Short mmCIF file of C-alpha atoms and ligand atoms in Angstrom, two decimals:
data_model
loop_
_atom_site.label_atom_id
_atom_site.label_comp_id
_atom_site.label_asym_id
_atom_site.label_seq_id
_atom_site.Cartn_x
_atom_site.Cartn_y
_atom_site.Cartn_z
CA MET A 1 -0.37 31.69 15.91
CA ALA A 2 -0.25 30.29 12.51
CA VAL A 3 -1.06 26.69 11.80
CA GLY A 4 -0.87 25.02 8.55
CA ILE A 5 -0.33 21.59 6.65
CA THR A 6 2.05 20.85 3.94
CA PHE A 7 1.75 17.54 1.91
CA TYR A 8 4.90 15.92 1.16
CA GLY A 9 4.02 12.72 -0.17
CA ALA A 10 0.94 10.28 -1.06
CA THR A 11 -0.50 13.21 -3.14
CA ASP A 12 -0.67 11.22 -6.43
CA THR A 13 0.08 7.64 -5.40
CA VAL A 14 -0.79 5.32 -2.59
CA THR A 15 2.64 5.48 -0.95
CA GLY A 16 5.14 7.81 0.74
CA SER A 17 2.70 9.42 3.33
CA ARG A 18 4.41 12.37 4.87
CA HIS A 19 2.21 15.32 6.15
CA LEU A 20 3.95 18.25 7.87
CA LEU A 21 1.72 20.04 10.55
CA ARG A 22 3.21 23.56 11.28
CA ALA A 23 2.07 25.22 14.72
CA GLY A 24 3.80 28.31 15.14
CA ASP A 25 7.61 27.53 15.40
CA HIS A 26 6.98 23.90 15.77
CA GLN A 27 6.64 21.37 12.90
CA VAL A 28 5.29 17.95 13.55
CA LEU A 29 5.78 15.24 10.81
CA VAL A 30 2.68 12.92 10.66
CA ASP A 31 3.67 9.57 9.14
CA CYS A 32 7.29 9.06 7.51
CA GLY A 33 6.54 6.94 4.50
CA LEU A 34 8.52 5.31 1.97
CA PHE A 35 8.02 5.63 -1.73
CA GLN A 36 7.24 2.35 -3.17
CA GLY A 37 6.19 0.82 -6.56
CA PRO A 38 7.72 1.53 -9.96
CA ARG A 39 11.37 2.88 -10.20
CA GLU A 40 10.18 6.55 -11.01
CA ILE A 41 8.13 6.60 -7.85
CA LYS A 42 10.88 4.92 -5.66
CA GLU A 43 13.35 7.32 -6.94
CA ARG A 44 11.57 9.99 -4.87
CA ASN A 45 13.20 8.42 -1.72
CA TRP A 46 16.42 9.73 -2.93
CA ARG A 47 15.28 13.40 -3.21
CA PRO A 48 16.62 15.66 -0.41
CA PHE A 49 13.76 15.82 2.25
CA PRO A 50 11.91 19.00 1.65
CA VAL A 51 12.23 20.11 5.25
CA PRO A 52 15.63 20.40 6.95
CA VAL A 53 15.63 17.41 9.27
CA HIS A 54 16.47 19.49 12.39
CA ASP A 55 13.64 21.92 11.77
CA ILE A 56 11.26 18.70 12.76
CA ASN A 57 10.56 18.76 16.21
CA SER A 58 8.25 15.62 16.43
CA ILE A 59 7.08 12.82 14.32
CA VAL A 60 3.76 10.78 14.62
CA LEU A 61 2.95 7.39 13.04
CA THR A 62 -0.59 6.38 12.34
CA HIS A 63 0.56 2.67 11.61
CA ALA A 64 3.19 0.45 11.01
CA HIS A 65 3.01 -0.19 7.16
CA LEU A 66 6.14 0.89 5.44
CA ASP A 67 4.39 3.45 2.98
CA HIS A 68 3.63 5.24 6.42
CA THR A 69 7.04 4.55 8.18
CA GLY A 70 9.44 3.32 5.90
CA PHE A 71 11.55 6.31 5.56
CA LEU A 72 12.17 6.86 9.39
CA PRO A 73 15.37 5.18 9.70
CA ARG A 74 16.70 7.42 7.01
CA LEU A 75 15.55 10.75 8.54
CA VAL A 76 17.40 9.49 11.79
CA LYS A 77 20.50 8.66 9.83
CA ASP A 78 20.15 12.04 8.39
CA GLY A 79 20.11 13.61 11.87
CA TYR A 80 16.46 13.42 13.39
CA ARG A 81 16.84 12.92 17.12
CA GLY A 82 13.25 13.92 18.35
CA PRO A 83 10.28 11.68 19.68
CA VAL A 84 8.42 9.19 17.41
CA HIS A 85 4.71 8.67 18.62
CA CYS A 86 2.87 5.66 17.91
CA THR A 87 0.77 2.99 19.50
CA ALA A 88 2.12 0.29 21.36
CA ALA A 89 1.54 -2.43 18.76
CA THR A 90 2.73 -0.06 16.14
CA LYS A 91 6.09 0.26 18.24
CA ASN A 92 6.53 -3.67 18.23
CA LEU A 93 5.72 -4.21 14.52
CA LEU A 94 8.05 -1.66 13.45
CA GLY A 95 10.74 -3.74 14.96
CA ILE A 96 10.24 -6.50 12.45
CA MET A 97 8.99 -4.39 9.80
CA LEU A 98 11.94 -1.62 9.54
CA ARG A 99 14.59 -4.43 10.08
CA ASP A 100 13.16 -6.18 7.44
CA SER A 101 13.12 -3.13 5.09
CA ALA A 102 16.73 -2.42 5.87
CA ARG A 103 17.58 -5.79 4.85
CA LEU A 104 16.04 -5.12 1.52
CA GLN A 105 17.43 -1.91 1.04
CA VAL A 106 20.80 -3.30 1.65
CA GLU A 107 20.20 -6.19 -0.87
CA GLU A 108 18.91 -3.85 -3.53
CA ALA A 109 22.06 -1.83 -3.39
CA GLU A 110 24.33 -5.02 -3.43
CA HIS A 111 22.34 -5.96 -6.45
CA ALA A 112 22.67 -2.63 -8.16
CA ASN A 113 26.39 -2.90 -7.64
CA ARG A 114 26.62 -6.23 -9.12
CA HIS A 115 24.75 -5.29 -12.21
CA ARG A 116 26.24 -1.55 -12.37
CA TRP A 117 22.81 -0.09 -12.26
CA SER A 118 23.83 2.30 -9.68
CA ARG A 119 23.01 5.91 -9.49
CA HIS A 120 25.49 6.31 -6.89
CA THR A 121 28.91 4.54 -7.34
CA PRO A 122 29.17 2.47 -5.45
CA ALA A 123 25.30 2.06 -4.76
CA ALA A 124 24.24 2.88 -1.14
CA PRO A 125 21.34 1.43 0.68
CA LEU A 126 18.79 4.20 1.75
CA TYR A 127 19.48 2.93 5.25
CA ASP A 128 20.81 -0.24 6.79
CA GLU A 129 20.07 -2.15 9.96
CA GLU A 130 22.22 -0.08 12.29
CA ASP A 131 20.16 2.92 11.23
CA VAL A 132 16.89 0.85 12.15
CA GLU A 133 18.31 -0.13 15.51
CA ARG A 134 19.05 3.61 16.16
CA CYS A 135 15.71 4.82 15.09
CA LEU A 136 13.54 2.30 17.06
CA LYS A 137 15.07 4.00 20.19
CA TYR A 138 13.09 6.89 19.56
CA LEU A 139 9.66 5.28 19.46
CA GLU A 140 7.39 6.34 22.25
CA PRO A 141 4.32 4.12 22.62
CA HIS A 142 0.70 5.65 23.72
CA SER A 143 -2.53 3.66 24.49
CA TYR A 144 -5.74 4.80 22.44
CA GLY A 145 -7.28 7.85 23.90
CA GLU A 146 -4.05 8.75 25.97
CA ALA A 147 -3.34 12.46 25.44
CA PHE A 148 0.08 13.58 24.45
CA ASP A 149 1.91 16.70 23.41
CA PRO A 150 3.99 15.94 20.37
CA VAL A 151 5.10 19.60 20.51
CA PRO A 152 3.90 22.23 23.19
CA THR A 153 1.32 23.93 20.99
CA THR A 154 -0.44 20.82 20.13
CA ARG A 155 -2.21 17.83 21.74
CA MET A 156 -2.98 14.66 20.30
CA HIS A 157 -4.65 11.24 20.99
CA PHE A 158 -4.85 7.89 19.09
CA LEU A 159 -8.42 6.54 17.90
CA ARG A 160 -8.65 2.76 16.57
CA ALA A 161 -8.52 2.86 12.58
CA GLY A 162 -9.48 -0.52 12.04
CA HIS A 163 -6.88 -1.24 9.36
CA ILE A 164 -4.17 -3.33 10.74
CA LEU A 165 -3.06 -4.13 14.20
CA GLY A 166 -2.08 -1.03 16.15
CA SER A 167 -3.37 1.45 13.39
CA ALA A 168 -4.86 4.66 14.32
CA PHE A 169 -6.31 8.00 13.57
CA ALA A 170 -4.27 10.75 15.16
CA MET A 171 -6.84 13.48 16.62
CA THR A 172 -5.14 16.74 16.94
CA GLU A 173 -5.96 19.75 18.64
CA THR A 174 -4.34 22.96 17.45
CA GLU A 175 -5.14 26.57 17.96
CA ALA A 176 -6.78 26.75 14.46
CA GLY A 177 -9.03 23.92 15.27
CA SER A 178 -8.79 20.08 15.39
CA VAL A 179 -7.27 18.12 12.64
CA LEU A 180 -7.83 14.36 12.33
CA PHE A 181 -4.92 12.65 10.47
CA GLY A 182 -6.89 9.48 9.18
CA GLY A 183 -3.76 7.26 8.20
CA ASP A 184 -5.39 4.31 6.61
CA LEU A 185 -9.04 3.82 6.89
CA GLY A 186 -9.83 0.27 7.82
CA ARG A 187 -12.95 -2.03 7.31
CA TYR A 188 -15.87 -2.99 8.94
CA GLY A 189 -16.10 -6.61 10.24
CA GLN A 190 -12.42 -7.27 9.74
CA ARG A 191 -11.35 -10.27 11.72
CA ILE A 192 -8.90 -9.74 14.75
CA ILE A 193 -9.20 -6.01 15.22
CA PRO A 194 -12.27 -3.82 16.03
CA ASP A 195 -14.00 -1.54 13.60
CA PRO A 196 -12.81 2.03 12.84
CA THR A 197 -13.88 4.32 15.85
CA PRO A 198 -16.79 6.72 14.60
CA VAL A 199 -15.64 10.38 14.58
CA ALA A 200 -18.38 12.95 15.15
CA LYS A 201 -16.19 16.25 14.98
CA ALA A 202 -13.00 17.50 13.21
CA ASP A 203 -12.40 20.83 11.69
CA TYR A 204 -9.94 19.48 9.29
CA LEU A 205 -9.71 15.63 7.93
CA LEU A 206 -6.89 13.96 5.99
CA LEU A 207 -8.68 11.10 4.42
CA GLU A 208 -7.09 8.05 2.12
CA SER A 209 -8.61 7.33 -1.20
CA THR A 210 -7.11 4.02 -2.14
CA TYR A 211 -10.38 2.49 -3.12
CA GLY A 212 -12.02 6.03 -3.51
CA ASP A 213 -13.52 5.02 -6.97
CA ARG A 214 -14.59 1.42 -6.20
CA ASP A 215 -16.39 -0.83 -3.89
CA HIS A 216 -14.96 -4.15 -2.83
CA GLU A 217 -17.15 -7.04 -4.21
CA ASP A 218 -20.13 -7.98 -2.21
CA VAL A 219 -19.05 -11.12 -1.02
CA ASP A 220 -18.84 -13.23 1.90
CA VAL A 221 -15.27 -13.60 2.34
CA LEU A 222 -15.64 -16.77 4.30
CA SER A 223 -17.77 -18.49 1.66
CA ALA A 224 -15.31 -17.19 -1.03
CA LEU A 225 -12.41 -18.45 0.57
CA GLU A 226 -14.04 -21.81 1.41
CA GLY A 227 -14.89 -21.92 -2.41
CA VAL A 228 -11.08 -21.58 -3.34
CA VAL A 229 -10.02 -24.19 -0.75
CA ARG A 230 -12.66 -26.64 -1.75
CA HIS A 231 -11.65 -26.24 -5.42
CA ALA A 232 -8.11 -26.94 -4.43
CA ILE A 233 -8.97 -29.98 -2.39
CA ALA A 234 -11.03 -31.42 -5.40
CA ASN A 235 -8.17 -31.00 -7.82
CA ARG A 236 -5.15 -31.88 -5.40
CA GLY A 237 -4.03 -28.47 -6.31
CA TRP A 238 -2.24 -25.86 -4.27
CA VAL A 239 -3.63 -22.31 -3.28
CA LEU A 240 -0.71 -19.73 -3.52
CA ILE A 241 -1.55 -16.68 -1.53
CA PRO A 242 0.80 -13.72 -2.14
CA SER A 243 0.22 -11.80 1.12
CA PHE A 244 1.34 -8.85 3.14
CA ALA A 245 3.14 -10.18 6.25
CA ILE A 246 1.50 -7.84 8.61
CA GLY A 247 -2.38 -8.07 8.66
CA ARG A 248 -3.47 -10.23 5.69
CA THR A 249 -1.54 -13.27 6.47
CA GLN A 250 -2.71 -13.43 10.04
CA GLU A 251 -6.48 -12.52 8.88
CA VAL A 252 -6.23 -15.17 6.26
CA LEU A 253 -5.13 -17.88 8.87
CA TYR A 254 -8.02 -16.77 11.21
CA LEU A 255 -10.45 -17.23 8.45
CA LEU A 256 -9.02 -20.66 7.57
CA HIS A 257 -9.23 -21.51 11.36
CA GLU A 258 -12.72 -20.28 11.20
CA LEU A 259 -13.73 -22.53 8.44
CA ARG A 260 -11.88 -25.53 10.04
CA GLU A 261 -13.82 -25.06 13.30
CA ALA A 262 -17.14 -24.96 11.35
CA GLY A 263 -16.23 -28.28 9.79
CA ARG A 264 -16.53 -26.32 6.32
CA ILE A 265 -12.92 -27.51 5.14
CA PRO A 266 -10.79 -30.40 6.44
CA SER A 267 -7.32 -29.90 7.87
CA LEU A 268 -5.05 -29.75 5.30
CA PRO A 269 -1.35 -28.41 5.08
CA ILE A 270 -1.23 -24.66 5.46
CA TYR A 271 2.24 -23.20 5.06
CA ILE A 272 3.22 -19.80 6.30
CA ASP A 273 6.28 -19.30 4.29
CA SER A 274 7.31 -15.82 5.51
CA PRO A 275 9.66 -15.08 8.16
CA MET A 276 8.36 -11.75 8.81
CA ALA A 277 4.83 -12.87 9.12
CA THR A 278 5.71 -15.64 11.34
CA SER A 279 7.54 -13.37 13.76
CA ALA A 280 4.72 -10.94 13.74
CA ILE A 281 2.37 -13.78 14.87
CA PRO A 282 3.05 -13.46 18.72
CA LEU A 283 2.40 -9.53 18.68
CA PHE A 284 -0.88 -10.39 17.35
CA ALA A 285 -1.81 -12.63 20.18
CA GLN A 286 -0.14 -10.39 22.59
CA HIS A 287 -1.71 -6.80 21.87
CA THR A 288 -5.07 -7.63 23.37
CA GLU A 289 -5.88 -3.97 23.42
CA ASP A 290 -6.34 -4.44 19.71
CA HIS A 291 -8.45 -7.46 19.71
CA ASP A 292 -12.28 -7.31 18.80
CA PHE A 293 -14.98 -9.38 20.71
CA GLU A 294 -14.41 -12.45 18.75
CA MET A 295 -10.61 -12.64 18.93
CA THR A 296 -10.92 -11.98 22.73
CA ALA A 297 -13.17 -14.87 22.95
CA LEU A 298 -11.03 -17.25 21.16
CA MET A 299 -7.90 -16.27 22.90
CA ASP A 300 -9.70 -16.72 26.41
CA SER A 301 -10.78 -20.09 25.33
CA ASN A 302 -7.26 -21.04 24.36
CA ARG A 303 -8.17 -21.49 20.53
CA CYS A 304 -5.52 -19.52 19.09
CA PRO A 305 -6.72 -18.87 15.32
CA PHE A 306 -3.03 -18.93 14.22
CA GLU A 307 -2.35 -22.48 15.10
CA GLY A 308 -4.19 -25.72 14.46
CA PRO A 309 -3.71 -28.91 12.78
CA GLY A 310 -1.95 -28.52 9.38
CA VAL A 311 -0.51 -25.08 10.25
CA ARG A 312 3.19 -24.88 9.54
CA TYR A 313 5.59 -22.02 9.90
CA THR A 314 8.81 -22.28 7.91
CA HIS A 315 11.88 -20.59 8.67
CA SER A 316 14.69 -21.33 6.68
CA ARG A 317 15.23 -21.27 2.94
CA GLU A 318 15.81 -25.18 3.12
CA GLU A 319 12.41 -25.50 4.86
CA SER A 320 10.93 -23.19 2.14
CA LYS A 321 12.41 -25.20 -0.77
CA ALA A 322 11.08 -28.46 0.93
CA ILE A 323 7.48 -27.32 0.28
CA ASN A 324 8.33 -27.87 -3.45
CA ASP A 325 8.33 -31.90 -2.75
CA HIS A 326 5.00 -32.01 -1.45
CA GLU A 327 1.87 -32.96 -3.32
CA GLY A 328 -1.18 -31.05 -3.14
CA PRO A 329 -3.77 -29.96 -1.75
CA GLY A 330 -2.63 -27.56 0.32
CA VAL A 331 -2.11 -23.70 0.87
CA ILE A 332 0.99 -21.58 1.03
CA ILE A 333 1.05 -17.84 2.24
CA ALA A 334 4.17 -16.11 1.74
CA GLY A 335 5.15 -12.64 0.87
CA SER A 336 5.37 -9.95 -0.79
CA GLY A 337 1.80 -9.02 -1.24
CA MET A 338 2.03 -7.92 -4.63
CA ALA A 339 4.53 -10.67 -5.62
CA ASN A 340 7.35 -8.10 -6.49
CA GLY A 341 9.58 -9.89 -3.80
CA GLY A 342 9.98 -12.41 -1.28
CA ARG A 343 9.35 -16.31 -1.33
CA ILE A 344 6.22 -16.15 -3.04
CA ARG A 345 8.02 -15.80 -6.30
CA HIS A 346 9.55 -19.24 -6.16
CA HIS A 347 6.43 -20.66 -5.44
CA LEU A 348 4.86 -19.04 -8.30
CA LEU A 349 7.47 -20.00 -10.76
CA ASN A 350 6.85 -23.68 -9.52
CA ARG A 351 3.30 -24.02 -9.44
CA ILE A 352 1.44 -21.17 -11.76
CA SER A 353 1.93 -23.38 -14.80
CA ASP A 354 -0.16 -26.15 -13.33
CA GLY A 355 -3.82 -25.73 -14.09
CA ARG A 356 -4.88 -27.62 -10.86
CA ASN A 357 -3.42 -24.74 -8.66
CA THR A 358 -5.05 -21.35 -7.91
CA VAL A 359 -3.45 -17.99 -7.13
CA LEU A 360 -5.30 -16.02 -4.61
CA PHE A 361 -5.01 -12.37 -4.16
CA VAL A 362 -6.21 -10.83 -1.12
CA GLY A 363 -4.89 -7.28 -1.22
CA TYR A 364 -4.37 -4.25 -3.18
CA GLN A 365 -2.13 -4.87 -6.31
CA GLY A 366 -0.42 -1.47 -7.23
CA VAL A 367 0.14 -0.39 -10.84
CA GLY A 368 3.15 -1.90 -12.31
CA THR A 369 3.59 -4.98 -10.00
CA PRO A 370 3.65 -8.49 -11.06
CA GLY A 371 0.49 -8.90 -8.97
CA ARG A 372 -1.42 -6.38 -10.95
CA ALA A 373 0.25 -7.89 -14.40
CA ILE A 374 -1.38 -11.37 -13.26
CA LEU A 375 -4.68 -10.11 -12.21
CA ASP A 376 -4.65 -8.31 -15.77
CA GLY A 377 -4.16 -11.35 -17.48
CA VAL A 378 -0.70 -11.64 -18.85
CA GLU A 379 0.37 -14.86 -20.42
CA ASN A 380 3.57 -15.35 -18.32
CA PHE A 381 5.29 -14.97 -15.02
CA ARG A 382 8.82 -13.83 -14.95
CA ALA A 383 11.07 -13.90 -11.80
CA PHE A 384 14.79 -14.53 -11.24
CA GLY A 385 15.55 -14.54 -15.11
CA TRP A 386 12.94 -17.27 -15.55
CA GLU A 387 9.68 -17.19 -17.54
CA VAL A 388 6.78 -19.49 -16.99
CA PRO A 389 3.30 -19.60 -18.70
CA ILE A 390 0.35 -18.97 -16.17
CA ARG A 391 -2.08 -21.90 -16.17
CA ALA A 392 -3.20 -21.63 -12.66
CA ARG A 393 -6.86 -20.27 -11.85
CA ILE A 394 -6.44 -16.30 -10.87
CA VAL A 395 -8.78 -15.47 -8.10
CA LYS A 396 -9.15 -12.11 -6.10
CA ILE A 397 -11.03 -11.71 -3.04
CA ASP A 398 -10.96 -7.81 -2.66
CA ALA A 399 -13.22 -7.84 0.29
CA LEU A 400 -10.16 -9.04 2.22
CA SER A 401 -8.28 -5.90 1.70
CA ALA A 402 -7.27 -3.76 4.74
CA HIS A 403 -8.58 -0.68 3.22
CA ALA A 404 -12.19 0.87 3.46
CA ASP A 405 -13.89 0.87 0.05
CA ARG A 406 -15.95 3.60 -1.31
CA GLY A 407 -19.06 2.39 0.54
CA GLU A 408 -17.15 2.20 3.75
CA ILE A 409 -15.47 5.54 3.54
CA MET A 410 -18.90 7.24 2.98
CA ARG A 411 -20.47 4.82 5.87
CA TRP A 412 -17.48 6.41 8.19
CA LEU A 413 -17.97 9.80 7.05
CA ALA A 414 -21.77 9.70 7.71
CA ASP A 415 -20.88 9.82 11.56
CA PHE A 416 -19.83 13.47 11.21
CA GLN A 417 -22.39 15.45 12.84
CA ALA A 418 -21.02 18.76 11.08
CA PRO A 419 -18.69 18.85 7.85
CA PRO A 420 -15.12 19.59 8.33
CA ARG A 421 -14.11 23.08 7.30
CA ARG A 422 -11.83 21.09 4.66
CA THR A 423 -11.30 17.56 3.80
CA PHE A 424 -7.98 16.61 2.00
CA LEU A 425 -7.67 13.55 0.16
CA VAL A 426 -4.42 11.88 0.12
CA HIS A 427 -3.20 8.34 -0.54
CA GLY A 428 -4.88 7.20 -3.82
CA GLU A 429 -4.27 7.17 -7.44
CA PRO A 430 -5.32 10.11 -9.27
CA GLU A 431 -8.62 8.62 -10.76
CA ALA A 432 -9.74 7.37 -7.48
CA ARG A 433 -8.94 10.42 -5.69
CA SER A 434 -10.73 12.66 -8.05
CA ALA A 435 -13.84 10.14 -8.03
CA LEU A 436 -13.96 10.13 -4.17
CA GLN A 437 -13.89 14.10 -4.15
CA ALA A 438 -16.60 14.42 -6.68
CA LYS A 439 -18.54 11.91 -4.46
CA ILE A 440 -18.15 13.54 -1.20
CA THR A 441 -18.93 17.05 -2.74
CA ALA A 442 -22.06 15.78 -4.21
CA GLU A 443 -23.34 13.69 -1.59
CA LEU A 444 -22.28 15.55 1.49
CA ASN A 445 -21.70 18.99 0.02
CA TRP A 446 -18.21 19.08 1.90
CA THR A 447 -15.48 21.10 0.96
CA VAL A 448 -12.67 18.69 -0.63
CA THR A 449 -9.20 19.41 -1.70
CA CYS A 450 -6.88 16.94 -3.47
CA PRO A 451 -3.38 18.68 -2.67
CA ALA A 452 -0.29 18.44 -4.82
CA MET A 453 3.01 17.53 -3.61
CA GLY A 454 4.60 20.36 -1.66
CA ASP A 455 1.23 22.25 -1.39
CA ASN A 456 0.87 24.17 1.83
CA TYR A 457 -2.65 25.13 3.46
CA ARG A 458 -3.03 27.48 6.27
CA LEU A 459 -5.95 26.46 8.72
ZN1 ZN B 1 -1.64 0.80 5.68
#
């Protein structure tokens, strides 16, 4: 039986993960990601899906991030009716993330129609909330380690990837050997969730390379965050944190809780101004199978790290706007993580010109995003037709990323007892990916391939 993999996304960028496993007559799509970022990348979402939808028998999702899942409602809209396998936390997180994604798609289409930018007339969303409701019904949750057969010719189980709540590697047994779909590789020592599971053997490995050419700064995140908050307190300023709603926001809250419990910072107002982050909080508390030792201990002793004096969750636009009336010091955590959408843009417009304030980046800033531009030192911030000078302190704590850096990738690979027959690098910008290819080849002498869009490999 012929077994092969074709790469349909995340080959030259960090978004749009879509890998097709062919085993005989069966086809399993592993991850079904949205292309995100600059317009020329987003355009790819509108190309016809490279495989007829009815030829896909099963879908497997490694974790809930939209660059791995956000195209799913479109596939269902186009006729996909098979199972979608994922972990229990991923299933629940998707209820929040895909609904939010649909809302953004609809808003974007309406905006395009108002400004006549449309490539269709009238502009249509990729999918809407109805499509999402339909697609959520196909999600089939699995525990870590539980075997399931996405198609009769392959068997899979999930292993913890340590990236975000519910994140997994999909270990796949095929007639041509085992294939580990790595999804996104997490960090060692992240709060809330356990470390990535060590893997000793896989015949084929798909590995992400977001930070393939870099190490996160070797800083103690707790001390770094303490420094930023103390600086804000001393200046009566605000700390503005553009943050991904799922993962970073909860980890930052956890760290602030840790600092407060240790008496290293006083209680101060901490606004979580992200409806999506807020609705994910109960899931982070509920999915105890995803908790590490310390998180379990906190929850067991009723010290939920997402609550505490000063922690306020805002819901309505009015509540969000009301934050403007408050004097510092304080912390505002709001989406989106790269400042290209969401409520953080309002807070940046309001406060980025005040030298007492700090903008703190806690995640990866993609090329072409406002977040990357601010980090690169542009003079002005623009949003909603306004432009204001940047005078706030700009800080980034790279070590708060949810992605393994180069050193951590190598650390995780070191657990392999034998080299995979072939390692495929995906999910990285070209420089990062080729740097990692060179490093793994030089240090481990593995066979490493950087597939291009549409490349097909027989296993
Ligand atoms: Zn991810």
